[in-house]
């Protein structure tokens, strides 16, 4: 297969680039000609990802909730590959926070990782991004679906979209675009805690597919391809949008298989 080059000569930062959606996006970006800096907390999976991605990838261990570590990782990446053109603030964690069973620490851990760290990733990256760059934040359908037990997570993902709108106002003078990709359920290790066995995951997948008009959950590539669109010049005039990649789950819940006669 011929290499495509929609991201030729571009440098991208992907937080959480060692797993799931972030890793799938890193692979697609490299295949499209980009140089990619990936971060995460886990040294082993980061090194494995970098090996798989090849010489146009550079992995740096950095906890996104640690502002100094994030700034240092971006500096190292920029030293290696040049100033940024694309930022995918993707790192995130699940974490149930049901009413009646939630500690302050558990709630704040989700907020710190999925909301606060996203802001500080963007702040650190903006100091190193070229004018005309593209920033993509990872949202979720859970911001609008009202899933029971997910208050903190839902708040972070709604918050990401609200922040993106503010970032658009602050960064448009530099021609920088900020958009949100909001996935429905995607087949990634994020579900391992909730569904630790193959059987448990199959049951969960059946339930999630049943509430999705297209009758399936997403594969990481479905999300990566939308992130590629938002990152590339194909989306040159797309600014401040939230694109749901969810098989119709939020637009048309009444069309889901569970409602079919
Ligand atoms: P994974 O668990 O596969 O990936 C999560 C990634 O985030 C890992 O690379 C992890 O790396 C990284 N990460 C988590 N916490 C931190 C941290 N403190 N610092 C740095 N990196 C961190 O899940 P997904 O690929 O599914 O999730 C990616 C994003 O997509 C998340 O924001 C999630 O909320 C969102 N999303 C996922 C959906 C799904 O169904 N899968 C649906 C909607 C949204 P490490 O462990 O090494 O730190």
Coordinates of C-alpha atoms and ligand atoms in Angstrom, one line a residue:
X1 CA 0.0 0.0 0.0
X2 CA 1.3 3.4 -0.9
X3 CA 2.1 5.8 2.0
X4 CA -0.3 8.7 2.2
X5 CA 0.9 12.1 3.1
X6 CA -1.9 14.2 4.5
X7 CA 0.4 15.1 7.5
X8 CA 3.7 15.4 5.6
X9 CA 6.3 17.5 7.6
X10 CA 3.9 17.8 10.6
X11 CA 4.8 17.2 14.2
X12 CA 2.1 15.9 16.4
X13 CA 1.8 15.4 20.2
X14 CA -0.5 12.6 21.4
X15 CA -1.0 12.2 25.1
X16 CA -1.9 8.6 26.0
X17 CA -0.3 7.4 22.7
X18 CA 0.6 4.0 24.1
X19 CA -2.9 2.5 24.1
X20 CA -6.3 2.4 22.5
X21 CA -7.5 5.4 20.6
X22 CA -4.2 7.3 21.1
X23 CA -2.1 4.4 19.7
X24 CA -4.4 3.9 16.7
X25 CA -4.1 7.6 16.0
X26 CA -0.3 7.6 16.3
X27 CA -0.2 4.8 13.8
X28 CA -2.4 6.6 11.3
X29 CA -0.5 9.9 11.8
X30 CA 2.8 8.1 11.1
X31 CA 1.4 6.4 8.0
X32 CA 0.3 9.9 6.8
X33 CA 3.8 11.3 7.1
X34 CA 3.8 12.9 10.5
X35 CA 6.4 12.7 13.3
X36 CA 4.7 11.8 16.5
X37 CA 5.6 12.4 20.1
X38 CA 3.6 10.1 22.4
X39 CA 3.3 10.3 26.2
X40 CA 1.8 8.1 28.9
X41 CA 2.7 6.9 32.4
X42 CA 3.7 3.3 31.6
X43 CA 7.3 3.1 30.4
X44 CA 7.0 -0.5 29.0
X45 CA 3.9 0.1 26.9
X46 CA 5.3 3.4 25.7
X47 CA 8.6 1.7 24.6
X48 CA 6.6 -1.1 22.9
X49 CA 4.4 1.5 21.1
X50 CA 7.5 3.5 20.0
X51 CA 9.1 0.3 18.6
X52 CA 5.9 -0.6 16.7
X53 CA 5.6 3.0 15.3
X54 CA 9.2 3.2 14.1
X55 CA 11.7 6.1 13.7
X56 CA 9.1 8.8 13.3
X57 CA 7.8 8.2 16.8
X58 CA 9.3 9.4 20.0
X59 CA 8.0 8.2 23.4
X60 CA 8.4 10.2 26.6
X61 CA 7.1 9.1 30.0
X62 CA 5.0 11.9 31.4
X63 CA 2.0 11.9 33.8
X64 CA -0.4 14.4 32.3
X65 CA -1.5 15.5 35.8
X66 CA 2.1 16.7 36.4
X67 CA 2.4 20.1 34.8
X68 CA 6.2 20.2 35.0
X69 CA 6.6 16.7 33.6
X70 CA 4.2 17.6 30.7
X71 CA 6.2 20.8 29.9
X72 CA 9.5 18.8 30.0
X73 CA 8.1 16.1 27.7
X74 CA 6.9 18.6 25.2
X75 CA 10.3 20.4 25.3
X76 CA 12.1 17.1 24.7
X77 CA 9.8 16.1 21.8
X78 CA 10.2 19.5 20.2
X79 CA 14.0 19.3 20.5
X80 CA 13.8 16.0 18.6
X81 CA 11.1 16.6 16.0
X82 CA 10.7 20.4 15.8
X83 CA 7.8 22.7 16.9
X84 CA 4.3 21.2 17.1
X85 CA 1.6 21.4 14.4
X86 CA -0.9 19.0 16.0
X87 CA -1.9 18.2 19.6
X88 CA -4.3 15.4 20.4
X89 CA -5.1 15.7 24.2
X90 CA -6.3 12.2 24.5
X91 CA -5.1 10.8 27.8
X92 CA -8.0 9.9 30.1
X93 CA -9.3 7.5 32.7
X94 CA -12.7 6.0 33.5
X95 CA -13.8 5.9 37.1
X96 CA -17.2 5.4 38.6
X97 CA -18.4 8.0 41.0
X98 CA -22.0 6.9 42.0
X99 CA -24.0 9.1 44.4
X100 CA -23.7 7.5 47.8
X101 CA -20.4 5.7 47.1
X102 CA -17.8 8.2 46.1
X103 CA -14.9 9.7 48.0
X104 CA -13.6 13.2 47.3
X105 CA -10.3 11.6 46.2
X106 CA -11.9 9.4 43.6
X107 CA -13.9 12.3 42.2
X108 CA -11.0 14.7 42.1
X109 CA -8.8 12.0 40.5
X110 CA -11.1 11.9 37.5
X111 CA -11.4 15.7 37.3
X112 CA -7.6 16.1 37.6
X113 CA -6.8 13.6 34.8
X114 CA -9.6 14.2 32.3
X115 CA -10.2 18.0 32.7
X116 CA -7.4 19.8 34.5
X117 CA -4.6 17.9 32.8
X118 CA -6.2 18.6 29.4
X119 CA -6.1 22.3 30.1
X120 CA -2.4 22.2 31.2
X121 CA -1.4 20.0 28.2
X122 CA -2.9 22.6 25.9
X123 CA -1.2 25.4 27.8
X124 CA 2.2 23.7 27.6
X125 CA 1.7 22.8 23.9
X126 CA 0.5 26.2 22.8
X127 CA 3.9 27.6 23.9
X128 CA 5.5 25.2 21.4
X129 CA 2.9 25.1 18.6
X130 CA 3.2 26.8 15.1
X131 CA 0.6 29.3 14.1
X132 CA -2.1 27.5 12.1
X133 CA -1.8 24.4 14.2
X134 CA -4.7 22.0 15.1
X135 CA -5.6 20.9 18.6
X136 CA -8.1 18.1 19.2
X137 CA -9.5 17.2 22.6
X138 CA -11.0 13.8 23.4
X139 CA -14.6 14.1 24.6
X140 CA -17.3 11.4 25.0
X141 CA -20.9 10.6 24.5
X142 CA -21.1 10.3 28.2
X143 CA -21.1 14.1 28.4
X144 CA -24.7 14.0 27.1
X145 CA -26.1 10.5 27.8
X146 CA -26.6 10.6 31.6
X147 CA -25.0 7.2 32.3
X148 CA -25.7 6.4 35.9
X149 CA -22.6 6.3 38.1
X150 CA -20.5 8.6 35.9
X151 CA -21.0 12.1 37.3
X152 CA -17.3 13.1 37.4
X153 CA -16.4 11.6 34.1
X154 CA -19.5 13.2 32.4
X155 CA -18.6 16.5 33.9
X156 CA -15.0 16.3 32.6
X157 CA -16.1 15.5 29.1
X158 CA -18.7 18.2 29.0
X159 CA -16.1 20.5 30.5
X160 CA -13.6 19.6 27.7
X161 CA -16.1 20.8 25.1
X162 CA -16.8 24.0 27.0
X163 CA -13.0 24.7 27.3
X164 CA -12.6 24.1 23.6
X165 CA -14.9 26.9 22.9
X166 CA -12.9 29.3 25.1
X167 CA -9.6 28.1 23.6
X168 CA -11.0 28.8 20.1
X169 CA -11.5 32.5 21.1
X170 CA -8.1 32.7 22.6
X171 CA -6.2 30.9 19.8
X172 CA -8.0 32.0 16.7
X173 CA -5.8 35.1 16.4
X174 CA -2.9 32.7 15.7
X175 CA -4.9 30.6 13.3
X176 CA -4.9 27.7 15.7
X177 CA -8.0 25.4 15.5
X178 CA -9.5 23.6 18.5
X179 CA -12.1 20.8 18.0
X180 CA -13.4 17.9 20.0
X181 CA -13.8 14.3 18.9
X182 CA -16.6 12.7 21.0
X183 CA -16.5 8.9 20.7
X184 CA -19.2 6.5 21.6
X185 CA -18.1 3.1 23.1
X186 CA -14.8 2.0 21.6
X187 CA -13.0 -1.3 21.8
X188 CA -10.0 -0.3 24.0
X189 CA -8.4 -1.4 27.3
X190 CA -10.4 1.4 29.1
X191 CA -13.1 -1.2 29.7
X192 CA -10.8 -3.7 31.4
X193 CA -11.8 -2.6 34.9
X194 CA -15.5 -2.8 34.2
X195 CA -15.4 -6.0 32.1
X196 CA -12.3 -7.9 33.2
X197 CA -13.0 -11.2 31.3
X198 CA -13.8 -12.0 27.7
X199 CA -17.3 -13.1 28.7
X200 CA -17.9 -9.9 30.7
X201 CA -16.7 -7.8 27.8
X202 CA -18.9 -9.7 25.3
X203 CA -22.0 -9.0 27.5
X204 CA -21.1 -5.3 27.8
X205 CA -20.4 -5.1 24.0
X206 CA -23.9 -6.6 23.3
X207 CA -25.5 -4.0 25.6
X208 CA -23.6 -1.1 24.1
X209 CA -24.2 -2.2 20.5
X210 CA -27.9 -2.6 21.3
X211 CA -28.1 1.1 22.2
X212 CA -26.3 2.2 19.0
X213 CA -28.3 2.6 15.8
X214 CA -25.4 1.1 13.7
X215 CA -25.6 -1.9 16.0
X216 CA -21.9 -2.1 17.0
X217 CA -19.3 -0.4 19.1
X218 CA -16.5 1.5 17.5
X219 CA -13.0 0.3 16.7
X220 CA -10.1 2.7 17.6
X221 CA -9.5 3.4 13.9
X222 CA -13.0 4.9 13.5
X223 CA -12.0 7.6 16.0
X224 CA -8.4 7.9 14.6
X225 CA -9.7 8.7 11.1
X226 CA -11.9 11.5 12.5
X227 CA -8.9 12.9 14.5
X228 CA -6.9 12.7 11.2
X229 CA -9.5 14.8 9.5
X230 CA -9.6 17.4 12.2
X231 CA -5.8 17.5 12.3
X232 CA -5.4 17.9 8.5
X233 CA -5.9 20.7 6.1
X234 CA -9.1 19.0 5.0
X235 CA -10.6 20.6 8.2
X236 CA -9.0 24.0 7.6
X237 CA -12.2 25.9 8.3
X238 CA -13.6 23.6 11.0
X239 CA -13.3 25.5 14.3
X240 CA -14.8 24.9 17.7
X241 CA -16.8 21.8 16.7
X242 CA -17.6 18.6 18.7
X243 CA -17.8 15.7 16.3
X244 CA -19.6 12.6 17.7
X245 CA -18.3 9.4 16.3
X246 CA -20.8 7.1 17.9
X247 CA -22.8 5.2 15.3
X248 CA -25.9 7.5 16.0
X249 CA -26.1 6.8 19.7
X250 CA -26.5 10.5 20.6
X251 CA -28.3 11.8 17.5
X252 CA -30.9 9.0 17.2
X253 CA -31.2 6.9 20.3
X254 CA -34.7 5.8 19.3
X255 CA -33.2 4.0 16.2
X256 CA -31.1 1.7 18.3
X257 CA -31.5 -2.1 17.9
X258 CA -33.1 -2.4 21.4
X259 CA -36.1 -0.4 20.2
X260 CA -36.6 -2.5 17.0
X261 CA -39.7 -4.7 16.9
Ligands
LIG1 P1 -7.0 3.4 27.1 O1 -7.1 3.0 28.5 O2 -6.7 2.4 26.0 O3 -6.0 4.6 26.9 C1 -5.9 5.6 27.9 C2 -4.6 6.3 27.6 O4 -4.4 7.4 28.5 C3 -3.4 5.4 27.9 O5 -2.4 5.6 26.9 C4 -2.9 5.9 29.3 O6 -1.5 5.6 29.4 C5 -3.2 7.4 29.2 N1 -3.3 8.0 30.5 C6 -4.2 7.9 31.4 N2 -3.9 8.6 32.5 C7 -2.8 9.3 32.2 C8 -2.0 10.3 32.8 N3 -2.3 10.7 34.1 N4 -0.9 10.7 32.2 C9 -0.6 10.3 31.0 N5 -1.3 9.5 30.3 C10 -2.4 8.9 30.9 O7 -8.4 4.1 26.7 P2 -9.0 4.8 25.4 O8 -8.0 4.7 24.3 O9 -10.3 4.2 25.3 O10 -9.1 6.3 26.0 C11 -8.5 7.4 25.3 C12 -9.5 8.6 25.5 O11 -10.7 8.3 24.9 C13 -9.9 8.9 27.0 O12 -9.8 10.3 27.2 C14 -11.3 8.4 27.1 O13 -12.0 9.0 28.1 C15 -11.8 8.6 25.7 N6 -13.0 7.9 25.3 C16 -12.9 6.5 25.2 C17 -14.1 5.8 24.9 C18 -14.1 4.3 24.8 O14 -15.2 3.7 24.8 N7 -12.9 3.6 24.8 C19 -15.3 6.5 24.6 C20 -15.3 7.9 24.7 C21 -14.1 8.6 25.1 P3 -0.8 5.2 30.8 O15 -1.6 4.2 31.4 O16 0.6 4.7 30.3 O17 -0.7 6.5 31.6

